[in-house]
Amino acid sequence: MARVARTVSEFRRARRELGTVAFVPTMGALHEGHIALVNRAALLAESVVVSIFVNPLQFGEKEDLGRYPRDLEGDLNKLPEKVLVFAPDAEELYPEGDSETRISAGAAGETFEGASRPGHFDGMLTVVAKLFNIVEPQFAVFGQKDAQQVFLVRRMVRDLNFDLEIDVVETVREPDGLALSSRNRFLSGAERSDSLALSRALRAAQSAATSRNSAMDAARGILDSARGIDLDYFELVDPKSFRPIASGFKGEATAIVAAKLGSTRLIDNAPVVIG
Ligand code: PAF
């Protein structure tokens, strides 16, 4: 079982003994995808810090903050003893209620996930910046599953001169292709099997990638005929700008997809080499 610090001052005292740190920020409900991040972090620095904090700032009013799974004891048991966990409560990080000072994710924070979840990325970047200031890591490890989050965190680190390196770990999948997510536990049996259309659409785009349009058509063919999914978006974006690619684009794009299955929103993405 990992050690835990519940307050900033307790964490900072423990931090003094850690040497270089690779940091894995999470909202808990840890699964194999998180463990892959922790394993990667262990290769990068002398110590690993994991934060477990369900950040109210990144949830909209109608979102699933209330039902987001929380199991600190279970999470601590999944982590190696030598990991230091920082698990503050909301009052510790936001003693005056929601922080009025926020990081702006800019225009790229208002597209795709940001269009469906207004304010989400400002709230996410604000807590990540706070956590970077508290944890003072040399490395921070994120999962590629949240591709737009990774893009925005990397840009914040560059724009605001955080003195650390961002490391990104590939998405961990179930054998049938479903990307691991803390929200998968909310899927019914039927939704679980319908959700496979997302990863199938990504694979279809990868195998029909002679041009942007043929990759898009292949993915749409799958998604348009899929049962039980309420598609939010499927797009091919340039990983350098997170903007949709033009039809003549050649090189590595990222296919991104989001859909609701019942009341559960899932996202996924994959690299697609066009041309
Ligand atoms: O990816 C997540 O779990 C969250 O967005 C993060 C990075 C821990 C910030 O709350």
PDB file of N, CA and C and ligand atoms in Angstrom, residues 25-28 34 51 53-55 58 68 120 123-124 127-128 131 142 146 149 153, ligand 1:
ATOM      1  N   PRO A  25      -0.498  12.684 -12.363  1.00  0.00           N
ATOM      2  CA  PRO A  25      -1.744  13.253 -11.833  1.00  0.00           C
ATOM      3  C   PRO A  25      -2.934  12.378 -12.238  1.00  0.00           C
ATOM      4  N   THR A  26      -3.820  12.062 -11.293  1.00  0.00           N
ATOM      5  CA  THR A  26      -4.997  11.237 -11.602  1.00  0.00           C
ATOM      6  C   THR A  26      -6.200  11.754 -10.814  1.00  0.00           C
ATOM      7  N   MET A  27      -7.365  11.236 -11.203  1.00  0.00           N
ATOM      8  CA  MET A  27      -8.564  11.494 -10.406  1.00  0.00           C
ATOM      9  C   MET A  27      -8.973  10.211  -9.679  1.00  0.00           C
ATOM     10  N   GLY A  28      -8.030   9.281  -9.533  1.00  0.00           N
ATOM     11  CA  GLY A  28      -8.320   8.052  -8.796  1.00  0.00           C
ATOM     12  C   GLY A  28      -9.088   7.053  -9.641  1.00  0.00           C
ATOM     13  N   HIS A  34      -3.659   3.592 -15.600  1.00  0.00           N
ATOM     14  CA  HIS A  34      -2.906   4.415 -14.639  1.00  0.00           C
ATOM     15  C   HIS A  34      -1.626   3.696 -14.209  1.00  0.00           C
ATOM     16  N   SER A  51      -0.984  11.887  -7.750  1.00  0.00           N
ATOM     17  CA  SER A  51      -2.039  12.642  -7.061  1.00  0.00           C
ATOM     18  C   SER A  51      -3.378  12.003  -7.373  1.00  0.00           C
ATOM     19  N   PHE A  53      -7.169  13.228  -7.028  1.00  0.00           N
ATOM     20  CA  PHE A  53      -8.015  14.375  -6.687  1.00  0.00           C
ATOM     21  C   PHE A  53      -9.065  14.548  -7.778  1.00  0.00           C
ATOM     22  N   VAL A  54     -10.327  14.399  -7.405  1.00  0.00           N
ATOM     23  CA  VAL A  54     -11.414  14.625  -8.368  1.00  0.00           C
ATOM     24  C   VAL A  54     -11.678  16.128  -8.359  1.00  0.00           C
ATOM     25  N   ASN A  55     -11.214  16.773  -9.418  1.00  0.00           N
ATOM     26  CA  ASN A  55     -11.134  18.238  -9.464  1.00  0.00           C
ATOM     27  C   ASN A  55     -12.475  18.856  -9.857  1.00  0.00           C
ATOM     28  N   GLN A  58     -13.097  21.088 -13.149  1.00  0.00           N
ATOM     29  CA  GLN A  58     -13.131  20.640 -14.545  1.00  0.00           C
ATOM     30  C   GLN A  58     -14.419  19.900 -14.903  1.00  0.00           C
ATOM     31  N   TYR A  68     -18.693  10.407 -10.050  1.00  0.00           N
ATOM     32  CA  TYR A  68     -17.335   9.971 -10.420  1.00  0.00           C
ATOM     33  C   TYR A  68     -16.817   9.019  -9.334  1.00  0.00           C
ATOM     34  N   HIS A 120     -14.111  23.019 -19.123  1.00  0.00           N
ATOM     35  CA  HIS A 120     -13.410  21.805 -18.654  1.00  0.00           C
ATOM     36  C   HIS A 120     -11.896  21.992 -18.686  1.00  0.00           C
ATOM     37  N   GLY A 123     -10.399  24.451 -16.161  1.00  0.00           N
ATOM     38  CA  GLY A 123     -10.368  23.822 -14.831  1.00  0.00           C
ATOM     39  C   GLY A 123      -9.285  22.776 -14.728  1.00  0.00           C
ATOM     40  N   MET A 124      -9.106  22.011 -15.809  1.00  0.00           N
ATOM     41  CA  MET A 124      -8.063  20.963 -15.803  1.00  0.00           C
ATOM     42  C   MET A 124      -6.681  21.609 -15.721  1.00  0.00           C
ATOM     43  N   VAL A 127      -5.875  23.075 -12.202  1.00  0.00           N
ATOM     44  CA  VAL A 127      -5.459  22.133 -11.152  1.00  0.00           C
ATOM     45  C   VAL A 127      -4.096  21.532 -11.489  1.00  0.00           C
ATOM     46  N   VAL A 128      -3.824  21.294 -12.764  1.00  0.00           N
ATOM     47  CA  VAL A 128      -2.518  20.722 -13.120  1.00  0.00           C
ATOM     48  C   VAL A 128      -1.411  21.731 -12.756  1.00  0.00           C
ATOM     49  N   LEU A 131      -0.951  21.599  -9.060  1.00  0.00           N
ATOM     50  CA  LEU A 131      -0.267  20.357  -8.662  1.00  0.00           C
ATOM     51  C   LEU A 131       1.215  20.415  -9.033  1.00  0.00           C
ATOM     52  N   PHE A 142       1.488  11.597 -18.560  1.00  0.00           N
ATOM     53  CA  PHE A 142       0.065  11.630 -18.922  1.00  0.00           C
ATOM     54  C   PHE A 142      -0.234  10.513 -19.909  1.00  0.00           C
ATOM     55  N   ASP A 146      -6.180  10.861 -23.406  1.00  0.00           N
ATOM     56  CA  ASP A 146      -6.758  12.214 -23.376  1.00  0.00           C
ATOM     57  C   ASP A 146      -5.889  13.116 -24.256  1.00  0.00           C
ATOM     58  N   GLN A 149      -6.088  16.923 -23.871  1.00  0.00           N
ATOM     59  CA  GLN A 149      -5.497  17.294 -22.577  1.00  0.00           C
ATOM     60  C   GLN A 149      -3.975  17.330 -22.695  1.00  0.00           C
ATOM     61  N   VAL A 153      -1.707  20.562 -22.036  1.00  0.00           N
ATOM     62  CA  VAL A 153      -0.744  20.572 -20.920  1.00  0.00           C
ATOM     63  C   VAL A 153       0.661  20.877 -21.454  1.00  0.00           C
TER      64      VAL A 153
HETATM   65  O1  PAF B   1      -6.732  13.132 -16.686  1.00  0.00           O
HETATM   66  C1  PAF B   1      -7.149  13.313 -15.526  1.00  0.00           C
HETATM   67  O2  PAF B   1      -7.406  12.386 -14.774  1.00  0.00           O
HETATM   68  C2  PAF B   1      -7.361  14.743 -15.039  1.00  0.00           C
HETATM   69  O3  PAF B   1      -7.801  15.579 -16.060  1.00  0.00           O
HETATM   70  C3  PAF B   1      -6.124  15.347 -14.348  1.00  0.00           C
HETATM   71  C4  PAF B   1      -4.967  15.493 -15.306  1.00  0.00           C
HETATM   72  C5  PAF B   1      -5.713  14.460 -13.170  1.00  0.00           C
HETATM   73  C6  PAF B   1      -6.448  16.744 -13.787  1.00  0.00           C
HETATM   74  O4  PAF B   1      -7.505  16.704 -12.885  1.00  0.00           O
END
